[in-house]
Coordinates of C-alpha atoms in Angstrom, one line a residue:
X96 CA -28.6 -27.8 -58.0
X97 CA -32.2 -27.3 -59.4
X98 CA -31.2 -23.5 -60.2
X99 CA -29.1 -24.4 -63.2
X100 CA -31.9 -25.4 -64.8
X101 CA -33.7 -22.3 -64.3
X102 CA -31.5 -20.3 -66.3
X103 CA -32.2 -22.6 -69.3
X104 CA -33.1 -21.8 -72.9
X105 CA -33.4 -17.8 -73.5
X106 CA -31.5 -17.2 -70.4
X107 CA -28.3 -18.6 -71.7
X108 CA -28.0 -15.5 -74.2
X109 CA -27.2 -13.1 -71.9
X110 CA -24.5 -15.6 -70.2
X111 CA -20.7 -15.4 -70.6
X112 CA -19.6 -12.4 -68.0
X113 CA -17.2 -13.9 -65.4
X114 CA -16.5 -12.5 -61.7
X115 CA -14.6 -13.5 -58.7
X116 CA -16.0 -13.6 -55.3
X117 CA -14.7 -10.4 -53.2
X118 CA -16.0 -10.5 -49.6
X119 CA -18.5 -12.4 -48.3
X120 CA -20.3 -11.7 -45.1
X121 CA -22.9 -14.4 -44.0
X122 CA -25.4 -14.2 -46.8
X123 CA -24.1 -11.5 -48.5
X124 CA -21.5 -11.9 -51.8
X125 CA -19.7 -8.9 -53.0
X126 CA -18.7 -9.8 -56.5
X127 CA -16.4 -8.1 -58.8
X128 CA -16.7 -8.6 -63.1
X129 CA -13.8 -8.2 -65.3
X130 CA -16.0 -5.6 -67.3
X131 CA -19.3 -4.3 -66.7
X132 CA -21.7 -5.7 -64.0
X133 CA -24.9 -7.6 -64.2
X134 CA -27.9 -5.9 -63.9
X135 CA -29.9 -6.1 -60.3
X136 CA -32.3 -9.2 -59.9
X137 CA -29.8 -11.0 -62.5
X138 CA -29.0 -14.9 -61.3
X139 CA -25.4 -15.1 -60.8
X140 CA -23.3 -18.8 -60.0
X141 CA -20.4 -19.6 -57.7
X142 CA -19.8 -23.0 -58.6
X143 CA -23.3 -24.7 -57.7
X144 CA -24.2 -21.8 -55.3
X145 CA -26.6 -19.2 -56.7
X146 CA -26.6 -15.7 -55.6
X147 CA -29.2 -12.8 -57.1
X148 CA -27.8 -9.7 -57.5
X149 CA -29.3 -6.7 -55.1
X150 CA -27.5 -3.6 -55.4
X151 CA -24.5 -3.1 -57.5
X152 CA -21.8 -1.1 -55.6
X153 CA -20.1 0.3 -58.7
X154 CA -19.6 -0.3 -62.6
X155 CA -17.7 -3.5 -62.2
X156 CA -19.1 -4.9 -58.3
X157 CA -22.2 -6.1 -58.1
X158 CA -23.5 -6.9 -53.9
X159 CA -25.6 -10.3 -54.0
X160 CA -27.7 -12.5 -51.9
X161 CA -26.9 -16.4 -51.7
X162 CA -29.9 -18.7 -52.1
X163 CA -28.2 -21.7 -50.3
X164 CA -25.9 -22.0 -47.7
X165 CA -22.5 -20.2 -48.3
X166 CA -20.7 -23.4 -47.0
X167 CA -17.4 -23.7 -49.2
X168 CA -17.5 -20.3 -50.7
X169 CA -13.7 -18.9 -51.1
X170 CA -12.7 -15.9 -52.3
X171 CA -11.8 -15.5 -55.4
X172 CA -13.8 -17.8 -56.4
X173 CA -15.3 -17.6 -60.3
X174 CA -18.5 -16.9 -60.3
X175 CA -20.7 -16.7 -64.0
X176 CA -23.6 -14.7 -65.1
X177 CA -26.5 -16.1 -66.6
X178 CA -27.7 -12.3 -68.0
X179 CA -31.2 -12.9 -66.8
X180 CA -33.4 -12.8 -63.7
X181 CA -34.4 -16.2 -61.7
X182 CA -36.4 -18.5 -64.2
X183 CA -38.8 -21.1 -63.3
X184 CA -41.1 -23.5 -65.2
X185 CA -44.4 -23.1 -65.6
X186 CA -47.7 -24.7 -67.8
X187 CA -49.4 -28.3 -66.8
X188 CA -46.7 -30.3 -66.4
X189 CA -45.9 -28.6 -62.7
X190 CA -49.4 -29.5 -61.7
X191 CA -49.5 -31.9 -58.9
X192 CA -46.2 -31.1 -57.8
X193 CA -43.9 -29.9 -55.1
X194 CA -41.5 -27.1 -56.1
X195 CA -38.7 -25.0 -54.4
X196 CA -37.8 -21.6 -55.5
X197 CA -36.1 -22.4 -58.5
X198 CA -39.2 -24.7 -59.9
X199 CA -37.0 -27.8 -59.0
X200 CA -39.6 -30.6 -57.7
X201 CA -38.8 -32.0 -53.6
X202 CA -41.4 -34.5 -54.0
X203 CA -39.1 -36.9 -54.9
X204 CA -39.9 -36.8 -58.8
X205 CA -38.5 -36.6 -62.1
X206 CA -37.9 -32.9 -63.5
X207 CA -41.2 -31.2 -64.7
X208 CA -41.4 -31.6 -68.6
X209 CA -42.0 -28.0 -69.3
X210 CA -41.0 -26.1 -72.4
X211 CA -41.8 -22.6 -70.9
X212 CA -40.2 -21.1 -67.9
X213 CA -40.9 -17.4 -66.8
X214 CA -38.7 -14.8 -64.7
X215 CA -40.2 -14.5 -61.3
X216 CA -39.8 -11.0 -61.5
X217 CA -42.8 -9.2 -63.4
X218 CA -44.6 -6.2 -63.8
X219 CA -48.1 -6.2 -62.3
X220 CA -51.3 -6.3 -64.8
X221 CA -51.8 -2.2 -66.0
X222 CA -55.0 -0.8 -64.6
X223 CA -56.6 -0.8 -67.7
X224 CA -56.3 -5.2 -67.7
X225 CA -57.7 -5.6 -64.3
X226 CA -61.5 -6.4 -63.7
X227 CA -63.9 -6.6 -60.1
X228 CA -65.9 -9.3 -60.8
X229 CA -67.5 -8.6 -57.1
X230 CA -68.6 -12.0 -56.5
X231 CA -68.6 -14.2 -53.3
X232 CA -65.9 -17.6 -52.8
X233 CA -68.1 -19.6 -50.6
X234 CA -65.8 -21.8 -48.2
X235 CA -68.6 -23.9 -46.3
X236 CA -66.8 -22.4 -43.1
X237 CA -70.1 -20.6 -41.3
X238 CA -68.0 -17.4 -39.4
X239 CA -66.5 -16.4 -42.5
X240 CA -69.1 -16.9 -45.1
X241 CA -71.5 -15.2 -42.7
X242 CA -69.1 -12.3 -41.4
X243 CA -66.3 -12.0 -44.0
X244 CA -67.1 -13.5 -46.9
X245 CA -64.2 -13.9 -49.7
X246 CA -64.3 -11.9 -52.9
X247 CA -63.8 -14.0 -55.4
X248 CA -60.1 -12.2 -57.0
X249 CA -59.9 -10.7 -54.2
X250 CA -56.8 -11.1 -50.6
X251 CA -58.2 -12.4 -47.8
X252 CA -55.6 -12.2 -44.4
X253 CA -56.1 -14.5 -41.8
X254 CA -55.0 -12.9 -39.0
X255 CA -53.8 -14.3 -35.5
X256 CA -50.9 -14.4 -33.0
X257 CA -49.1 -18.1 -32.8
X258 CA -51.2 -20.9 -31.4
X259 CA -54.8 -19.9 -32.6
X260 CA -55.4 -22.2 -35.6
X261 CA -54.2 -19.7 -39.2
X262 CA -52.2 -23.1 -40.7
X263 CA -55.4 -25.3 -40.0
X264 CA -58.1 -22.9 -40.7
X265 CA -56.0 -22.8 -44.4
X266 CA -55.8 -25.9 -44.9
X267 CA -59.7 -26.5 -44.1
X268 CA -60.0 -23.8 -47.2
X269 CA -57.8 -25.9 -49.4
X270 CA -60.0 -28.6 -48.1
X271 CA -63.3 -27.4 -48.6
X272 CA -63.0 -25.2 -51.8
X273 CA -60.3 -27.2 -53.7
X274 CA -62.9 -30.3 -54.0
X275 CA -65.3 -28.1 -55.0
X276 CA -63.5 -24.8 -57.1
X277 CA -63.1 -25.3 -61.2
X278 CA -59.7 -23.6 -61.0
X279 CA -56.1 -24.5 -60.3
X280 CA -55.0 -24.1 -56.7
X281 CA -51.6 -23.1 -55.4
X282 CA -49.7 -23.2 -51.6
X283 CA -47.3 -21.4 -51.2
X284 CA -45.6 -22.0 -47.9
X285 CA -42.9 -19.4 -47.1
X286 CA -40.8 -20.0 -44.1
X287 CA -42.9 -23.1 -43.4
X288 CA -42.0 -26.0 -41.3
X289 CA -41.2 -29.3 -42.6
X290 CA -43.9 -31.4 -40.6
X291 CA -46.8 -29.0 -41.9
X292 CA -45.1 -29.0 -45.6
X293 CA -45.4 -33.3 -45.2
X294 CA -49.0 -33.5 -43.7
X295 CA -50.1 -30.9 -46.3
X296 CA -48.8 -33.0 -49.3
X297 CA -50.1 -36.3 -47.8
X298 CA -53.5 -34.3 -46.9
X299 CA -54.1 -33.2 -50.8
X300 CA -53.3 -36.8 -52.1
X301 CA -55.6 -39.0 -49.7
X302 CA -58.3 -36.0 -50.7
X303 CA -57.6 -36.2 -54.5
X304 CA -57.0 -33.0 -55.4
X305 CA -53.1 -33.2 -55.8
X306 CA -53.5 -33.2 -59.4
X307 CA -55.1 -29.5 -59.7
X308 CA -52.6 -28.2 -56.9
X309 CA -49.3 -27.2 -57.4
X310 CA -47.0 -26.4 -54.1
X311 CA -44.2 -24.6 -53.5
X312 CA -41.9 -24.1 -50.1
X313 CA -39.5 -21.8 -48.6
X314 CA -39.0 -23.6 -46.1
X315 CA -37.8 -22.2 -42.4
X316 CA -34.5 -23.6 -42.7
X317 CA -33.8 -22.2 -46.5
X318 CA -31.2 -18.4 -46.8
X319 CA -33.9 -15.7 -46.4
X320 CA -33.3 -14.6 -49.9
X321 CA -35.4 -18.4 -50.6
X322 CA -38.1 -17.2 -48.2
X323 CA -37.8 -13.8 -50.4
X324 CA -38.7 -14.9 -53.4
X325 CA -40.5 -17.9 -53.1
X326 CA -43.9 -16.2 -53.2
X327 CA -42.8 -14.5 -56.6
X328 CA -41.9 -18.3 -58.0
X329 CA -45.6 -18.9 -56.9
X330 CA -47.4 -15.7 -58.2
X331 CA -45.4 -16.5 -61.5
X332 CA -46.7 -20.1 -61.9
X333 CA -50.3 -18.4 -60.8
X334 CA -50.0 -15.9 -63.8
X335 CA -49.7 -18.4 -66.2
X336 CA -52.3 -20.4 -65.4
X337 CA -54.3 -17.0 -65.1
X338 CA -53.1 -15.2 -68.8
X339 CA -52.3 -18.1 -70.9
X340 CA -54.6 -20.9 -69.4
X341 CA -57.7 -18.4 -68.9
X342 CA -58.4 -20.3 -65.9
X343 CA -59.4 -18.9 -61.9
X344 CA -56.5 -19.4 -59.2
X345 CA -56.8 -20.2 -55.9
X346 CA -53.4 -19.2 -54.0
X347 CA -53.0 -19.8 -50.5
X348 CA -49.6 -18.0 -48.5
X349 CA -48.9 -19.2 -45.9
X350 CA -47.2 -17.3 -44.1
X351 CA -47.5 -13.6 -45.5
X352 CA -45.5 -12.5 -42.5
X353 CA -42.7 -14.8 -42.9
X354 CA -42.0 -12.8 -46.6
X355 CA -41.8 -9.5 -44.2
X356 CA -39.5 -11.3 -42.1
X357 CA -37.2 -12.5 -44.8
X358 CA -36.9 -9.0 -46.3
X359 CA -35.6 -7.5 -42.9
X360 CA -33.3 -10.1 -42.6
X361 CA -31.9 -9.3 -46.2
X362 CA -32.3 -6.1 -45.7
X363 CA -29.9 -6.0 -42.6
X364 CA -27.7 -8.1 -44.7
X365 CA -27.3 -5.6 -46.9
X366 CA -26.7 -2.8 -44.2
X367 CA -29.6 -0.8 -44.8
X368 CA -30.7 1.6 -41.8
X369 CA -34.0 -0.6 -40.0
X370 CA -37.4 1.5 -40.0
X371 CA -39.8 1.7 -37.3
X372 CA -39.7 -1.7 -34.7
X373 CA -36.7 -2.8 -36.6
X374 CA -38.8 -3.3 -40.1
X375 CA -36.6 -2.9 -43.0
X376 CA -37.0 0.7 -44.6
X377 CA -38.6 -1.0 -47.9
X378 CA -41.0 -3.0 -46.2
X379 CA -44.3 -0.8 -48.3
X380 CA -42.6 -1.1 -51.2
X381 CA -41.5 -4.7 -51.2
X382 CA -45.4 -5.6 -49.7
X383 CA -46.6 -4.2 -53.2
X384 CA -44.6 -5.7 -55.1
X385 CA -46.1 -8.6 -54.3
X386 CA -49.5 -8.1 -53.0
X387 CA -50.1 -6.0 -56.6
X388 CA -50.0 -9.0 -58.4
X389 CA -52.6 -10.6 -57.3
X390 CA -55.9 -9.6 -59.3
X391 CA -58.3 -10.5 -61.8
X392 CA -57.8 -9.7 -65.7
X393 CA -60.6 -10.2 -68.7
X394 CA -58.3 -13.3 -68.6
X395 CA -59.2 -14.8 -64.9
X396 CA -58.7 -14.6 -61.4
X397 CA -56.3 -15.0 -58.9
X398 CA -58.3 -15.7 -55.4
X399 CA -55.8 -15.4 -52.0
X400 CA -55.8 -16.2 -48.6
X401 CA -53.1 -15.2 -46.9
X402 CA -52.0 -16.6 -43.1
X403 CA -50.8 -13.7 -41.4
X404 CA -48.9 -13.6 -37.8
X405 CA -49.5 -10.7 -35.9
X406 CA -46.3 -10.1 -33.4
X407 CA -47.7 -10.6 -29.8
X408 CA -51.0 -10.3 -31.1
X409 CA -50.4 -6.7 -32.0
X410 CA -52.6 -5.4 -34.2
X411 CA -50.6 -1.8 -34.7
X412 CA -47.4 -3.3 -35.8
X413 CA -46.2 -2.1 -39.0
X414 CA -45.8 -5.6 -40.7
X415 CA -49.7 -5.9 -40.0
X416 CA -50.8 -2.4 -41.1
X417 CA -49.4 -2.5 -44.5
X418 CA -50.9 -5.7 -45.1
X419 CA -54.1 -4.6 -43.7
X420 CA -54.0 -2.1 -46.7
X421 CA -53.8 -4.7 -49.3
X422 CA -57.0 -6.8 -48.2
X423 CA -60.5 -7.3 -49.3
X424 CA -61.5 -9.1 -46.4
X425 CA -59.5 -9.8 -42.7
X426 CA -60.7 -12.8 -40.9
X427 CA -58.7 -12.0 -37.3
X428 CA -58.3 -14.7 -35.0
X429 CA -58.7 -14.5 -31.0
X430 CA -56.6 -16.0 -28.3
X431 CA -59.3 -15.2 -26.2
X432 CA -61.9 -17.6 -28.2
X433 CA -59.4 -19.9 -28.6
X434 CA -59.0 -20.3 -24.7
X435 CA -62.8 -20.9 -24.4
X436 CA -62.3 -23.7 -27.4
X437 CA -64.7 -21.8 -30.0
X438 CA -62.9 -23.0 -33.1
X439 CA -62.5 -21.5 -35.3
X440 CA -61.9 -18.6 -33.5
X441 CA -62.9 -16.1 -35.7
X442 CA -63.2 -12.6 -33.8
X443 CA -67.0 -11.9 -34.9
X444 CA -66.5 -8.2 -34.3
X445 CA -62.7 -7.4 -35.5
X446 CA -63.5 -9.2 -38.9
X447 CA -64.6 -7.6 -42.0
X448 CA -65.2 -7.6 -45.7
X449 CA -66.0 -5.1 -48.6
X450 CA -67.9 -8.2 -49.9
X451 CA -70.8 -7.6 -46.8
X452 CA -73.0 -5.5 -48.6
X453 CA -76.4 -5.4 -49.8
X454 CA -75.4 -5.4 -53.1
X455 CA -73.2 -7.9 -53.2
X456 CA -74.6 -11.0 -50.7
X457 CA -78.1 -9.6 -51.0
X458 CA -80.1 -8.2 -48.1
X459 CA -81.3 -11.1 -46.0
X460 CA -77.6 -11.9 -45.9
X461 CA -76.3 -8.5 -44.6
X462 CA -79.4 -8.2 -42.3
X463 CA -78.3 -11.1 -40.3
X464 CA -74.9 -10.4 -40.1
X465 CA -75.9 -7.0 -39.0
X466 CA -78.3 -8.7 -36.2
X467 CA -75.2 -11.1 -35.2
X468 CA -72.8 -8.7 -34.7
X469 CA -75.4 -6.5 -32.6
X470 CA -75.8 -9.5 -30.4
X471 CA -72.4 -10.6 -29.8
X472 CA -71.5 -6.7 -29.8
X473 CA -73.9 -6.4 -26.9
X474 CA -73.2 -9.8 -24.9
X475 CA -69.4 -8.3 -25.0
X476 CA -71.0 -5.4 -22.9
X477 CA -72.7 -7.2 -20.5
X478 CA -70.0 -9.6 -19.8
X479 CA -68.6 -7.2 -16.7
X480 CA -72.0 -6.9 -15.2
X481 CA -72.6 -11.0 -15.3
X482 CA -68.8 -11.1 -13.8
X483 CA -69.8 -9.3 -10.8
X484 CA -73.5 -9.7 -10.1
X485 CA -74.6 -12.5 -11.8
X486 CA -76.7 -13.4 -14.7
X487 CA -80.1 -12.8 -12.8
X488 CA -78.9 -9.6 -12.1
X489 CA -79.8 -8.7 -15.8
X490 CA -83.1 -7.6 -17.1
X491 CA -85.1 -10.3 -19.1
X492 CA -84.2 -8.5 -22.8
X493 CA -80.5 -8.7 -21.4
X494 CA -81.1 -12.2 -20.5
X495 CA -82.4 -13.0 -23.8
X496 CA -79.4 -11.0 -25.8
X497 CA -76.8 -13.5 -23.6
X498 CA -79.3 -16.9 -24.5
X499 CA -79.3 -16.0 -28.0
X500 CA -75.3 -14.8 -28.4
X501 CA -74.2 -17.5 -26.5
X502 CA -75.9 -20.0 -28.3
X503 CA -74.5 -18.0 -31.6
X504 CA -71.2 -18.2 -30.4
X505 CA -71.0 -21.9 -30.7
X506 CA -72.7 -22.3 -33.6
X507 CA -70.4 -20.4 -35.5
X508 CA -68.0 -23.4 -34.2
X509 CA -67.4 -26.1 -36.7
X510 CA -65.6 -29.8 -36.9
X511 CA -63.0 -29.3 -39.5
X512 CA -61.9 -32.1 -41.8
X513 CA -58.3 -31.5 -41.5
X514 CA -59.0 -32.1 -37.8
X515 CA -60.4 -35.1 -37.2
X516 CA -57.5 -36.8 -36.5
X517 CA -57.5 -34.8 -33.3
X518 CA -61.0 -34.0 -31.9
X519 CA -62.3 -37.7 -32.9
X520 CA -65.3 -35.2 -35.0
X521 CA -66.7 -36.1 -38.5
X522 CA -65.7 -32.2 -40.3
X523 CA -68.5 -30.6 -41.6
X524 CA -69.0 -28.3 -44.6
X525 CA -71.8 -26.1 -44.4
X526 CA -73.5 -24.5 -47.3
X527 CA -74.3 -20.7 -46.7
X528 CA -78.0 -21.1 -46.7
X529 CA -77.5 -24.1 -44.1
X530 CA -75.6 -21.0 -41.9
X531 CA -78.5 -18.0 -42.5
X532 CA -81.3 -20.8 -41.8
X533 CA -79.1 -21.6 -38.1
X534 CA -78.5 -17.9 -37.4
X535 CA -82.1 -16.5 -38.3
X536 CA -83.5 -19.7 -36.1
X537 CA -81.6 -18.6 -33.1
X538 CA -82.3 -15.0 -33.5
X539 CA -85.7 -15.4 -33.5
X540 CA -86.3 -16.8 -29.9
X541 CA -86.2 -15.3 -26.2
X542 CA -86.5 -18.4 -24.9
X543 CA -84.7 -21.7 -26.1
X544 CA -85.6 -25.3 -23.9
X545 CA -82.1 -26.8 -25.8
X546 CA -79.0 -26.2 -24.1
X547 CA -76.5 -24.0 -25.5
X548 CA -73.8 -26.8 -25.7
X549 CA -76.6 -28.8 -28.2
X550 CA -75.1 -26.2 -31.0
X551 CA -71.3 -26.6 -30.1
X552 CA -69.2 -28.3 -33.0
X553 CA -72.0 -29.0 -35.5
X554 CA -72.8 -28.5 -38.8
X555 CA -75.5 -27.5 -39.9
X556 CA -78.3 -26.8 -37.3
X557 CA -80.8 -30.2 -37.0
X558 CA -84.2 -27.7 -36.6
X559 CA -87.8 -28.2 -38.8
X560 CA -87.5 -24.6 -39.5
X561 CA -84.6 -25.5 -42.5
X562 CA -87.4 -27.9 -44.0
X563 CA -89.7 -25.4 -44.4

């Protein structure tokens, strides 16, 4: 199993201290040491099975979490210590791979030839370190470049319910900014199906950009302590190429939610009291722990976009609050858009960045954002009136605000490249001057003789006023 090898070189100093399995209850290993116990976050071994230590229960019992199935355990079975945390490779060599949560390639591969490996469980950069570069990620994706642009260093959450496009819209990003972004790019899928995991890897290869990408799974039918801790094997590999490479990451989670999910579930394995909705009582904590990591030093930048589920499209649950807290920018997704097939179907008005600003996109920019969220903001008003008396019920200037936002609405569509295979659509990456040119053209008629379908599912808008 790929987790001996992550307790390699410097970790084999510490080794030497041998247990015997006590109890075990589902994922949960109760271990007790002839002397003193490991310390907590130590990598333990029964056998092949390895087990991280979470809590020690007194001087000589130590209460661990199994990273693979407990299949075969017995008590009183020996079990070693390694005397350090959970190591994984890191440098050059992993580029272009597929890793698990020990650093161990699933792409079918030799071993990476790496020299260095790192414990997955580090201290975040001290205040003084960290830098805000405040500078815009353009995606080519028109609704967030225009409405939530990305800050470059910054977390981005995608935000949704199931069903309304967070795994596609992501890998459109990896898509569109990979091809185009000097950096090194990681995915980090945690609890992740095996079918998206596959059409991702063959995705990156037939667009080649495999060779600046490195990925790494938790997959959905890993222990939860895997789905755990496989975003701190990513953020690891991320550092390095951040502090020793001195080059910008792009890192890409998906799904942020899944991680909250996989620390209630070891949290009830561990018999903690649940929190509010059945959240473990850690869940701020164990958020920042992560989310904390991810920042730009004098070194670099690490740049996220984080998929995030939102429970029955709950927007107050805790899980989605704290991460909220974290974010530079929140793209949220609608059901409701997605029903009337505006893809991608970025909420206009629930999304928002710290990036929109005069200062930072420049005025023209935050001017027409301003004017397209007034619109849409006043369409959304007159919808009830046009539900029950009609549109030539409204006034002209209300006519003209319902031309003009519906006609904005389906601009702000786009054909993804990641979609094709589906809608049949050449994707289209649109630069952001392409998407201000489109939005100031259709905000600055009353009248329009096109039809409002003519801007559905384009790129770019095909209109002499972008020649000028």
């Amino acid at each position: 199993m790929g987790s001996g090898i992550a307790v390699s070189g410097a970790a084999e100093a510490g080794a030497g201290n041998v247990g015997k399995v006590l109890r075990v209850r589902g994922d949960v290993v109760d271990v007790r040491f002839d002397s003193d116990a490991p310390r907590v976050r130590d990598l333990l071994h029964a056998g092949a099975l390895p087990l991280e230590v979470s809590t020690l229960l007194d001087a000589r019992t130590a209460r661990c979490i199994a990273l693979a199935p407990v299949r075969g355990l017995a008590l009183g079975e020996a079990v070693r210590a390694t005397g350090a945390p959970l190591q994984v490779p890191v440098g050059k060599a992993v580029l272009g791979r597929v890793l698990n949560v020990f650093g161990d390639p699933i792409d079918g591969g030799p071993p990476p030839a790496v020299t260095q490996w790192r414990s997955i469980h580090r201290d975040p950069p001290p205040l003084e370190q960290r830098v805000v570069r405040g500078t815009v990620l353009e995606t080519g994706i028109k609704a967030i470049d225009l409405l939530a642009p990305i800050e470059r260093g910054g977390k981005t959450g995608l935000f949704g319910g199931a069903g309304v496009g967070k795994t596609m819209l992501i890998n459109e990003l990896i898509h569109n900014t990979v091809q185009h972004y000097r950096g090194v790019s990681l995915f980090c899928g945690i609890g992740e199906r095996s079918r998206e995991a596959e059409e991702l890897y063959r995705e990156m290869g037939e667009a080649g950009v495999r060779d600046k990408t490195v990925m790494l799974f938790g997959q959905m039918n890993e222990a939860p302590g895997v789905r755990f801790l496989v975003g701190k094997t990513a953020l690891t590999v991320a550092e390095y190429f951040r502090d020793e490479m001195r080059q910008d990451v792009l890192l890409l989670i998906d799904n942020v939610f899944r991680f909250v999910q996989a620390g209630a579930e070891v949290s009830g394995l561990l018999g903690r009291m649940p929190s509010r909705v059945g959240y473990q009582p850690t869940l701020a904590t164990e958020l920042a722990e992560l989310q904390e990591r991810i920042t730009s030093t004098q070194s670099g930048a690490i740049t996220s976009v984080q998929a995030v589920y939102v429970p029955a499209d709950d927007f107050t649950d805790p899980a989605a609050v704290h991460i909220f807290s974290h974010l530079s920018a929140s793209v949220v997704l609608s059901r409701k858009r997605a029903s009337e097939g505006l893809y991608p179907a970025v909420d206009p008005l629930a999304s928002s960045s710290v990036m929109l600003a005069p200062a930072v996109v420049g005025q023209r920019h935050y001017d027409i954002a301003r004017a397209v969220r007034r619109t849409l903001a006043q369409y959304e008003e007159l919808r009830d009136i046009i539900a029950m008396l009609g549109l030539e019920e409204l006034s002209a200037a209300d006519r003209a605000v319902v031309a003009r936002a519906r006609r904005l609405e389906r601009f702000l569509t786009q054909p993804f490249h990641v979609a094709e295979m589906f809608s049949g659509t050449a994707g289209a990456r649109v630069p952001m001057q392409d998407t201000l040119l489109g939005c100031e053209h259709i905000l600055s008629h009353s009248r329009f003789d096109d039809d409002e379908m003519d801007y559905y599912m384009i790129g770019s808008l095909p209109h002499p006023a972008q020649a000028a």
